[in-house]
Every structure is written in structure tokens, then in C-alpha cells.
Short mmCIF file of N, CA, C and O in Angstrom, two decimals:
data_model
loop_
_atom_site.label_atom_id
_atom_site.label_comp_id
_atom_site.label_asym_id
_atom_site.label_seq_id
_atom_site.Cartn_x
_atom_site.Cartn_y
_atom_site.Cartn_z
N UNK H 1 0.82 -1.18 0.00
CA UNK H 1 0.00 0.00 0.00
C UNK H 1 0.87 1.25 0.00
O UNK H 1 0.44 2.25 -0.58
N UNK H 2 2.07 1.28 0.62
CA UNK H 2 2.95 2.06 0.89
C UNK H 2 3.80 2.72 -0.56
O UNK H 2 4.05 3.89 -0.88
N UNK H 3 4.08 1.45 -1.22
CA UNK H 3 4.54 1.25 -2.47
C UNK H 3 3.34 1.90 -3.44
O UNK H 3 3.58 2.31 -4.58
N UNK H 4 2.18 1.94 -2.90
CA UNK H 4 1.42 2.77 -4.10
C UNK H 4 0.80 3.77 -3.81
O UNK H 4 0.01 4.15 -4.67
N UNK H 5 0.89 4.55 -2.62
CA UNK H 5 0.80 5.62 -2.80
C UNK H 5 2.25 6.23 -2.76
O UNK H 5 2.33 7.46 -2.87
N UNK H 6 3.45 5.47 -2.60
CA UNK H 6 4.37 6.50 -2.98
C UNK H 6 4.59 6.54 -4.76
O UNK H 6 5.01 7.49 -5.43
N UNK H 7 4.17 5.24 -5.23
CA UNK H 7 4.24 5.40 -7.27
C UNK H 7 3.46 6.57 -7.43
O UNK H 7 3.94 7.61 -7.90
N UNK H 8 2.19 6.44 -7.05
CA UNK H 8 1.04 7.46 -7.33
C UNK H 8 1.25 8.78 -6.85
O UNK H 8 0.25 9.48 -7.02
N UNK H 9 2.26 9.41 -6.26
CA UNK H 9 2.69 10.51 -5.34
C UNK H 9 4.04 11.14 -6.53
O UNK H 9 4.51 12.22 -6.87
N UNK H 10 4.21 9.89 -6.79
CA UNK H 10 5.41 10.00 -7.89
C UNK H 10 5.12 10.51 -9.56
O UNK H 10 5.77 11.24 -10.30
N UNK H 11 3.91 9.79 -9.75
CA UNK H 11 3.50 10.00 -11.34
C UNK H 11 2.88 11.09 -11.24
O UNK H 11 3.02 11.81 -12.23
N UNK H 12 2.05 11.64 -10.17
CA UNK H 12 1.24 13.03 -10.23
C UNK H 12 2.29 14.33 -10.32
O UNK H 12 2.13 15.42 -10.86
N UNK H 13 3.43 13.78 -9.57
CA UNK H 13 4.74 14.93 -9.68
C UNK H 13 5.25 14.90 -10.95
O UNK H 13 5.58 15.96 -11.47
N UNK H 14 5.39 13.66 -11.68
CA UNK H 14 6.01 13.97 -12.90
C UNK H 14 4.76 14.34 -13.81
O UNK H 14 5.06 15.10 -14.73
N UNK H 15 3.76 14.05 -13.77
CA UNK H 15 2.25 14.18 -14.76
C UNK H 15 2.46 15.70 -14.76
O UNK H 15 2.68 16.30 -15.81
N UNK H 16 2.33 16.78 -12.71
CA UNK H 16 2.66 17.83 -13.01
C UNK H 16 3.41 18.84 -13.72
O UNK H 16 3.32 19.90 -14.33
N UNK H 17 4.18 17.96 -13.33
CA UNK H 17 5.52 18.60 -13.60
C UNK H 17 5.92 19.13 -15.35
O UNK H 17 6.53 20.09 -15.81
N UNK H 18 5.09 17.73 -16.11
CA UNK H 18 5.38 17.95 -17.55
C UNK H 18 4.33 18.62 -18.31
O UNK H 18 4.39 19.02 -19.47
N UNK H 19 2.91 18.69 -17.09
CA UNK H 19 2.04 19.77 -17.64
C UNK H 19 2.67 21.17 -17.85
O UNK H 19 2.57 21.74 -18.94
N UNK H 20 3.36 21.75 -16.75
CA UNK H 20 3.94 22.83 -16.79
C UNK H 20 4.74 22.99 -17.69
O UNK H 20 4.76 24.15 -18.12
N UNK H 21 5.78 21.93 -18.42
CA UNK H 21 6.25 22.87 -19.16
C UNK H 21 6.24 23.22 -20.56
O UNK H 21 7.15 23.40 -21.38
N UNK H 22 4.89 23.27 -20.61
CA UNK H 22 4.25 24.34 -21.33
C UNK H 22 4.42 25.52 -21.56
O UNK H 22 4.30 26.18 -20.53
N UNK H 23 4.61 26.00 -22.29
CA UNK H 23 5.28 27.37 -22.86
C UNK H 23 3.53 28.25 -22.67
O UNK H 23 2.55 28.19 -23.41
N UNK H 24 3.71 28.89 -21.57
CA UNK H 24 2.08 29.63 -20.90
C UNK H 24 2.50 31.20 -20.99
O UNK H 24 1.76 32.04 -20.46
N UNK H 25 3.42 31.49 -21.51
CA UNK H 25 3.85 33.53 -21.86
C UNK H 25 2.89 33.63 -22.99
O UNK H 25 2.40 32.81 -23.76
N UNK H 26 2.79 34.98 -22.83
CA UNK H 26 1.83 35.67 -24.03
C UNK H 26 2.86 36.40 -24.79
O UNK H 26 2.86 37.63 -24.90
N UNK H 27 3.91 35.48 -25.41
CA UNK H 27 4.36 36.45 -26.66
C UNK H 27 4.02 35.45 -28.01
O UNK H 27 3.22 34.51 -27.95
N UNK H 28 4.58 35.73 -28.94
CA UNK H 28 4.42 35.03 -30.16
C UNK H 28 5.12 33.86 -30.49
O UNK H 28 5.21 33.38 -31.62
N UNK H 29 5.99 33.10 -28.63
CA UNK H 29 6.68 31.99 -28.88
C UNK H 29 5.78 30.86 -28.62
O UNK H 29 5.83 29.66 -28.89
N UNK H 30 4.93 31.62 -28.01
CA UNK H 30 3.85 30.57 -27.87
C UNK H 30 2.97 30.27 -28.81
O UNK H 30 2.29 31.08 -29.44
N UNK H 31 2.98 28.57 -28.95
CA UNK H 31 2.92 28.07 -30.06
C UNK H 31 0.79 27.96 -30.46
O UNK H 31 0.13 27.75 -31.47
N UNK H 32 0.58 28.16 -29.43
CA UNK H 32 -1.10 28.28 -29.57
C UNK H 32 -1.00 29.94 -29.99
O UNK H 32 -1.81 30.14 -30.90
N UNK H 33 -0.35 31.06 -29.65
CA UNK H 33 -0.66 32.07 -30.08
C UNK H 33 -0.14 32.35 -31.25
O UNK H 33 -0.42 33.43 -31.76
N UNK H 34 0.51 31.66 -31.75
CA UNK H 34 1.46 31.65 -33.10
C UNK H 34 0.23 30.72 -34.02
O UNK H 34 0.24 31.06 -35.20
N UNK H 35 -0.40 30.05 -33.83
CA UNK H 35 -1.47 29.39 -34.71
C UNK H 35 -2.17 30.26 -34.58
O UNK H 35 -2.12 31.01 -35.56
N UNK H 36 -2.93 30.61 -33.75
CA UNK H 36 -3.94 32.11 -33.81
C UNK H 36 -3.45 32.99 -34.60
O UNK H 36 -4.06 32.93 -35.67
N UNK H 37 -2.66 33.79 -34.62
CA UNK H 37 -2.20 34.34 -35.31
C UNK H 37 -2.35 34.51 -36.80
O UNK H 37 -2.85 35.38 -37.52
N UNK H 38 -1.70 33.28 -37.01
CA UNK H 38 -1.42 32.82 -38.46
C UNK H 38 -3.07 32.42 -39.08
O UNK H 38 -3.23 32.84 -40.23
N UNK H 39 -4.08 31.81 -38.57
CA UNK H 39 -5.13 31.53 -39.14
C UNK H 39 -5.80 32.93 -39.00
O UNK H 39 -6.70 32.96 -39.84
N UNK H 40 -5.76 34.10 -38.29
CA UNK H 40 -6.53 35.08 -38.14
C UNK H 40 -5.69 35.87 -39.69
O UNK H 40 -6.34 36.45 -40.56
N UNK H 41 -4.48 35.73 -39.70
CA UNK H 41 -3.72 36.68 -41.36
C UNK H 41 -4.42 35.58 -42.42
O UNK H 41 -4.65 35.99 -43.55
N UNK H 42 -4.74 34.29 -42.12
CA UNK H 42 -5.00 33.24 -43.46
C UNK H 42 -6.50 34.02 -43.66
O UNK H 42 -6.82 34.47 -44.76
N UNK H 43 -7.32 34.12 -42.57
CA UNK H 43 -8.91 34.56 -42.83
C UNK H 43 -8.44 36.15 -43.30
O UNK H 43 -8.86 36.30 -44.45
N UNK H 44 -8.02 36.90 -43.03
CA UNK H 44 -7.76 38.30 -43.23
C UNK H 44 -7.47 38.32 -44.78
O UNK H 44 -8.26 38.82 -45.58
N UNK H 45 -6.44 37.82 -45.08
CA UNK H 45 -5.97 37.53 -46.25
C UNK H 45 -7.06 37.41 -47.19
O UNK H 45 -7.32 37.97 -48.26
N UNK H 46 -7.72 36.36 -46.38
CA UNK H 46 -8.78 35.62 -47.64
C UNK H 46 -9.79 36.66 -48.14
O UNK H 46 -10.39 36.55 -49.21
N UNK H 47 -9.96 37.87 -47.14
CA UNK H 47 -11.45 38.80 -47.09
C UNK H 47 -10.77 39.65 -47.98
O UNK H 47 -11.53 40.00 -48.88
N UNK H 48 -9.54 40.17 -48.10
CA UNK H 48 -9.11 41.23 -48.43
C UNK H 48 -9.17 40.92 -49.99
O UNK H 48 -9.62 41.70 -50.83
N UNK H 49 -8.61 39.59 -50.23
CA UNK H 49 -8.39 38.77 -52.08
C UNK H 49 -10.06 38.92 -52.26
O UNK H 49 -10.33 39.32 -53.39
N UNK H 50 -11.05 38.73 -51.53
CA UNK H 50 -12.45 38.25 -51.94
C UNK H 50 -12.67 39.81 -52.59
O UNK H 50 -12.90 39.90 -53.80
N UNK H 51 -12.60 40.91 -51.83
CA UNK H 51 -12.99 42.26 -51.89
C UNK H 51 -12.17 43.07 -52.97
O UNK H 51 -12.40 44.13 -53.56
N UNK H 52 -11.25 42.27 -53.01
CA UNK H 52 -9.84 42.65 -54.34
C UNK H 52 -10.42 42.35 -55.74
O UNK H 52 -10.51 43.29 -56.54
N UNK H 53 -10.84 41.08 -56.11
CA UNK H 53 -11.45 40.41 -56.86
C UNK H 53 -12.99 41.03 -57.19
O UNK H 53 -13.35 41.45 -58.29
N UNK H 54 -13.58 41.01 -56.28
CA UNK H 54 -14.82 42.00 -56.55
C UNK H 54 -14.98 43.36 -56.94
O UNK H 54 -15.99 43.70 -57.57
N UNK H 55 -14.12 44.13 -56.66
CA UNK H 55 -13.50 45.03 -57.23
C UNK H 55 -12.87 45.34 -58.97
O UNK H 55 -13.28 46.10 -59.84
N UNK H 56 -11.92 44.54 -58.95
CA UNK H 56 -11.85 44.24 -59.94
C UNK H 56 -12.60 43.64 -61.03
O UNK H 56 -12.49 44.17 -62.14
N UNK H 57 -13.44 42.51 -60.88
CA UNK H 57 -14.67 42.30 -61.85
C UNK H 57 -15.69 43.42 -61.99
O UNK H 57 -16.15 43.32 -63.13
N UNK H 58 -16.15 44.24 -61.48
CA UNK H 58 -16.40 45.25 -61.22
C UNK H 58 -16.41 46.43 -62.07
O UNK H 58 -17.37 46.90 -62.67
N UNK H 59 -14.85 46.95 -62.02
CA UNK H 59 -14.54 47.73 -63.14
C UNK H 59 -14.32 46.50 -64.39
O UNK H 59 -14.15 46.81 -65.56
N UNK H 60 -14.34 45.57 -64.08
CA UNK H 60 -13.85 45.07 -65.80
C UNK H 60 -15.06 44.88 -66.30
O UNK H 60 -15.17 44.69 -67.52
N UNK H 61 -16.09 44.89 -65.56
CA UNK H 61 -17.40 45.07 -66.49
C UNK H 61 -17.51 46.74 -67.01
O UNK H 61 -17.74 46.98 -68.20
N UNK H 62 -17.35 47.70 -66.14
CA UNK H 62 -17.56 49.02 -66.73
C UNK H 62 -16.74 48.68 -68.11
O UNK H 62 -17.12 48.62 -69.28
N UNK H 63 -15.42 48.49 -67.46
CA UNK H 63 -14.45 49.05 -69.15
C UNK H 63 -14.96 48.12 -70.31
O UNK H 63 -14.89 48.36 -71.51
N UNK H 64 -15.56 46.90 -69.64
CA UNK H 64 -16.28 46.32 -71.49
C UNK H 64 -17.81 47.00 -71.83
O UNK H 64 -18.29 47.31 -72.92
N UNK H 65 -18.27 47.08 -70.70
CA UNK H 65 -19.48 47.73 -71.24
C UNK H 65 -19.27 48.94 -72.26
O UNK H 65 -19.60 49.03 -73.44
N UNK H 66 -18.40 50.11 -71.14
CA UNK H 66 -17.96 51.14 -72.06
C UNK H 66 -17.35 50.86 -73.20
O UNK H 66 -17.30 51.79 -74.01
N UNK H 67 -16.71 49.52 -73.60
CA UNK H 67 -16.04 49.23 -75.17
C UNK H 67 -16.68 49.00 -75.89
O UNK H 67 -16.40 49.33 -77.05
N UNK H 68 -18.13 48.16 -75.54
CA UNK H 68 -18.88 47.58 -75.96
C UNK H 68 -19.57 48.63 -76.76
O UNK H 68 -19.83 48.49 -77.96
N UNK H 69 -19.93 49.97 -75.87
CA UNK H 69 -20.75 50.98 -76.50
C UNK H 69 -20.02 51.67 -77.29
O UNK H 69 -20.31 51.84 -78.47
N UNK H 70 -18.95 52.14 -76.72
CA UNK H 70 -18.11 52.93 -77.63
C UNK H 70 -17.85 52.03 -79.39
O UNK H 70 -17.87 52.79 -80.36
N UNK H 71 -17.71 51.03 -79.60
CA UNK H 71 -17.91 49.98 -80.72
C UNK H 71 -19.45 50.20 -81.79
O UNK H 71 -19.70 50.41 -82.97
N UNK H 72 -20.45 49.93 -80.07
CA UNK H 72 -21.76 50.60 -81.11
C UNK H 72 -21.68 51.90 -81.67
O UNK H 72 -21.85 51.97 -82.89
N UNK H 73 -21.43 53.04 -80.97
CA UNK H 73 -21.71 54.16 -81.14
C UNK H 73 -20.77 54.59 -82.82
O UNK H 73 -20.97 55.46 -83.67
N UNK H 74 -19.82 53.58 -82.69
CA UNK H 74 -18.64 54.01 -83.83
C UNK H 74 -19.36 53.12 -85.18
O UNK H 74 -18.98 53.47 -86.30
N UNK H 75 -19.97 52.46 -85.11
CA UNK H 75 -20.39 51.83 -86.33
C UNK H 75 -21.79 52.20 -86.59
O UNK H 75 -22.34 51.75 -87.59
N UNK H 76 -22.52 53.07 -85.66
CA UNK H 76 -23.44 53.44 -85.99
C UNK H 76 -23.30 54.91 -86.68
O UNK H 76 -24.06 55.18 -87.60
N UNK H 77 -22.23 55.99 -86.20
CA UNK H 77 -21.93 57.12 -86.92
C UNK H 77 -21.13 56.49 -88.11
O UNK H 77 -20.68 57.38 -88.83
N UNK H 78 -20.78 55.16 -88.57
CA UNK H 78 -19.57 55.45 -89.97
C UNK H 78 -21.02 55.24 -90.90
O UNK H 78 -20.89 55.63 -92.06
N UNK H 79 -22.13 54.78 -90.62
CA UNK H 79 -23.15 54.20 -91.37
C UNK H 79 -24.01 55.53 -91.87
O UNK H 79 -24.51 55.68 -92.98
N UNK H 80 -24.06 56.67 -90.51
CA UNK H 80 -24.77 57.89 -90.75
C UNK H 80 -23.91 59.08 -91.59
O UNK H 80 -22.83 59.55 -91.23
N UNK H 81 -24.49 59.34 -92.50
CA UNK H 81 -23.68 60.37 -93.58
C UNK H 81 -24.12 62.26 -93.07
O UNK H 81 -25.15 62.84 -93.40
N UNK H 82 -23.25 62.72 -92.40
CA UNK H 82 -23.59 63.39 -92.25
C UNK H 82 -23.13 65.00 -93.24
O UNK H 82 -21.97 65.23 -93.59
N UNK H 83 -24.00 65.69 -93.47
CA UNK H 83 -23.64 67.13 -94.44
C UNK H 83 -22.11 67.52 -94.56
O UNK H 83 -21.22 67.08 -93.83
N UNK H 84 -21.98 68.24 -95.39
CA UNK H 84 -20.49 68.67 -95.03
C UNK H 84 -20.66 70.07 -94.40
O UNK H 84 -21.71 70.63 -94.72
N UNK H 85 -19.80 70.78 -93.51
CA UNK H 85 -20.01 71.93 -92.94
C UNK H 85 -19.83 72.71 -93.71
O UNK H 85 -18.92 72.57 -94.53
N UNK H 86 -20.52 73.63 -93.71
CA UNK H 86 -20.81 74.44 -94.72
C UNK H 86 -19.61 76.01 -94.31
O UNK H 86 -19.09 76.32 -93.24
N UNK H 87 -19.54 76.66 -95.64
CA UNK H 87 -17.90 77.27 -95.53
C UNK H 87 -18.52 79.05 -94.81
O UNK H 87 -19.62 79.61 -94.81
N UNK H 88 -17.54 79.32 -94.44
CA UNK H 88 -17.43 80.72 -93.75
C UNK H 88 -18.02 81.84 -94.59
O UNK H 88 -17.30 81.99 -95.58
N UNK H 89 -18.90 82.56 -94.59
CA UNK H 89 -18.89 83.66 -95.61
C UNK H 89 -17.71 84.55 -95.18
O UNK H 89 -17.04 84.63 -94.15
N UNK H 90 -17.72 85.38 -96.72
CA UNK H 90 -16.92 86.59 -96.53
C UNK H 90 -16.93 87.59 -95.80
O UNK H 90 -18.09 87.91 -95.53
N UNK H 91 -16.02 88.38 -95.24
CA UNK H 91 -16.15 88.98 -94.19
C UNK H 91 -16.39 90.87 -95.54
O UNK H 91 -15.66 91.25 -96.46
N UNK H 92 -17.33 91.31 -95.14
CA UNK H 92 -18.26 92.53 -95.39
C UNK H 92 -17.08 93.79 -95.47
O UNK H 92 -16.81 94.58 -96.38
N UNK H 93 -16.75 93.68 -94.66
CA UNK H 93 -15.73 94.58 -94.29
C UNK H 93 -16.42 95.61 -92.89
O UNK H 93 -17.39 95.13 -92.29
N UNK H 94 -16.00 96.67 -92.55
CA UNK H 94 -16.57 97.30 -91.40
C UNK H 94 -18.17 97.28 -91.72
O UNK H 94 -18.77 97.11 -92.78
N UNK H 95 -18.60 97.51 -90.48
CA UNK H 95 -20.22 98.31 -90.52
C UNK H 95 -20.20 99.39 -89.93
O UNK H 95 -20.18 99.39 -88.70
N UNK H 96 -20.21 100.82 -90.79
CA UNK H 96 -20.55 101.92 -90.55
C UNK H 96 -22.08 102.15 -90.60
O UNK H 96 -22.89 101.91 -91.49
N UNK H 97 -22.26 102.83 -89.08
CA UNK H 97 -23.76 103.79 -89.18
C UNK H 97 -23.65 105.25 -88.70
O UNK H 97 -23.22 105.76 -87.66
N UNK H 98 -24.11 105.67 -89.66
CA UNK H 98 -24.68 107.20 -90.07
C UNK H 98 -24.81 107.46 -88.20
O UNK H 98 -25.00 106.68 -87.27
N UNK H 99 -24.56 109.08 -88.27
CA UNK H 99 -24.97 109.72 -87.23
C UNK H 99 -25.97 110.85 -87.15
O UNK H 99 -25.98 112.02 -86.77
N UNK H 100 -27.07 109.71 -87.83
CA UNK H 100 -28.62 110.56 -88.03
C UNK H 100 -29.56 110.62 -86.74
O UNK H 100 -30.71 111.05 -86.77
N UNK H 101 -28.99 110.20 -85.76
CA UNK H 101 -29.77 110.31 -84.69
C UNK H 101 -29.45 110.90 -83.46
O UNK H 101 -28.43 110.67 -82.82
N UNK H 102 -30.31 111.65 -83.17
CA UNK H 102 -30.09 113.04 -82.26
C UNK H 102 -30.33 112.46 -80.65
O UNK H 102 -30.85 111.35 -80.55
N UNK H 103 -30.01 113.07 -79.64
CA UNK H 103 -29.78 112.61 -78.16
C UNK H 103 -31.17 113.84 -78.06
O UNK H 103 -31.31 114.96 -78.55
N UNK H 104 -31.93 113.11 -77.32
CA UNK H 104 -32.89 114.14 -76.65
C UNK H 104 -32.46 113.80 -74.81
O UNK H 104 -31.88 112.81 -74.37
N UNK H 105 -33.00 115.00 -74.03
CA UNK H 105 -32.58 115.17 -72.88
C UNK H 105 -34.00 114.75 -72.00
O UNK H 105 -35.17 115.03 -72.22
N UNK H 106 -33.40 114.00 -70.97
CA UNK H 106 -34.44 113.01 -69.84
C UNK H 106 -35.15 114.02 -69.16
O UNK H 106 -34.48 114.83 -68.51
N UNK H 107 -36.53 114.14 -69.18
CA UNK H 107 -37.58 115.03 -68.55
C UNK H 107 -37.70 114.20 -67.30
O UNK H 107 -37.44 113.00 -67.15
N UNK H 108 -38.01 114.84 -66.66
CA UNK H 108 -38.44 113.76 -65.13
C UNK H 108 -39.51 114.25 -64.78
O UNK H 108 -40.11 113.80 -63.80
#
């Protein structure tokens, strides 16, 4: 009996003993906070590529849409014939007017 509670007195000291040494600091050597870590940049990562990507499809629809139209708009004016602009007339030369008209004075 003696013999087993001193084994059992014995394995709980070493059972303790090797619980402890566990690396229990809060810096980044610790290997549970170093997995945290790293899966919190893997999810971060992932939101930032999702929102990157959406973005980007995004405008790449504007710039085809806008190609798309700009394409219509260009084959629809080569089809429309439009006038030719018509040319500048000649320039008259000055416009003189006569000083046939007299200043009358403001009655109030």
C-alpha cells in the first residue's frame, strides 16, 4: 500500500511537472498564439483577395461595357452620312452707321 501511494505521489509529480512545461507567456513563442495568429492573417488575407477580386470584376465590367458601347456608337456614326459643314462667308468689311440720330434730354 505504501509502495502505491508513494508510485502514485510520484506520477502526479512527474504528470505535473510535464504539464507545466508548457510554454504559458503571451508572446508570439507561444505556439497556440502563433497558430492564432497565423489563421486570423490566413482569414484576413482571404477577405481582403475576396474584396480585391470584386472590385476588380467590377470595373472590368464598366471598361467592357464602355467598349462595348463605344464599338456601337462608332459603327453606328460610320453608317450615318452626315452634311459637309458648310464654308465661312466673306467677311463685309466694317459696318458703318450714319450719325442721323439726335440725343434728346431726360424730362423727369
Amino acid at each position: 500500500m505504501i509502495r502505491f501511494k508513494m508510485y502514485f505521489c510520484l506520477c502526479m509529480i512527474v504528470y505535473l511537472s510535464a504539464c507545466q512545461q508548457e510554454d504559458n507567456s503571451l508572446s508570439i513563442n507561444n505556439l497556440r498564439i502563433r497558430r492564432a495568429v497565423e489563421k486570423k492573417k490566413e482569414v484576413y488575407a482571404t477577405q481582403i483577395l475576396e474584396v480585391c477580386r470584386r472590385d476588380i470584376l467590377t470595373r472590368a465590367d464598366l471598361y467592357v461595357d464602355s467598349l462595348i458601347t463605344a464599338e456601337i456608337n462608332f459603327q453606328l456614326s460610320d453608317s450615318i452620312v452626315f452634311p459637309p459643314k458648310p464654308g465661312k462667308p466673306l467677311w463685309p468689311g466694317p459696318i458703318i452707321i450714319s450719325d442721323t440720330i439726335r440725343a434728346r434730354p431726360i424730362n423727369r
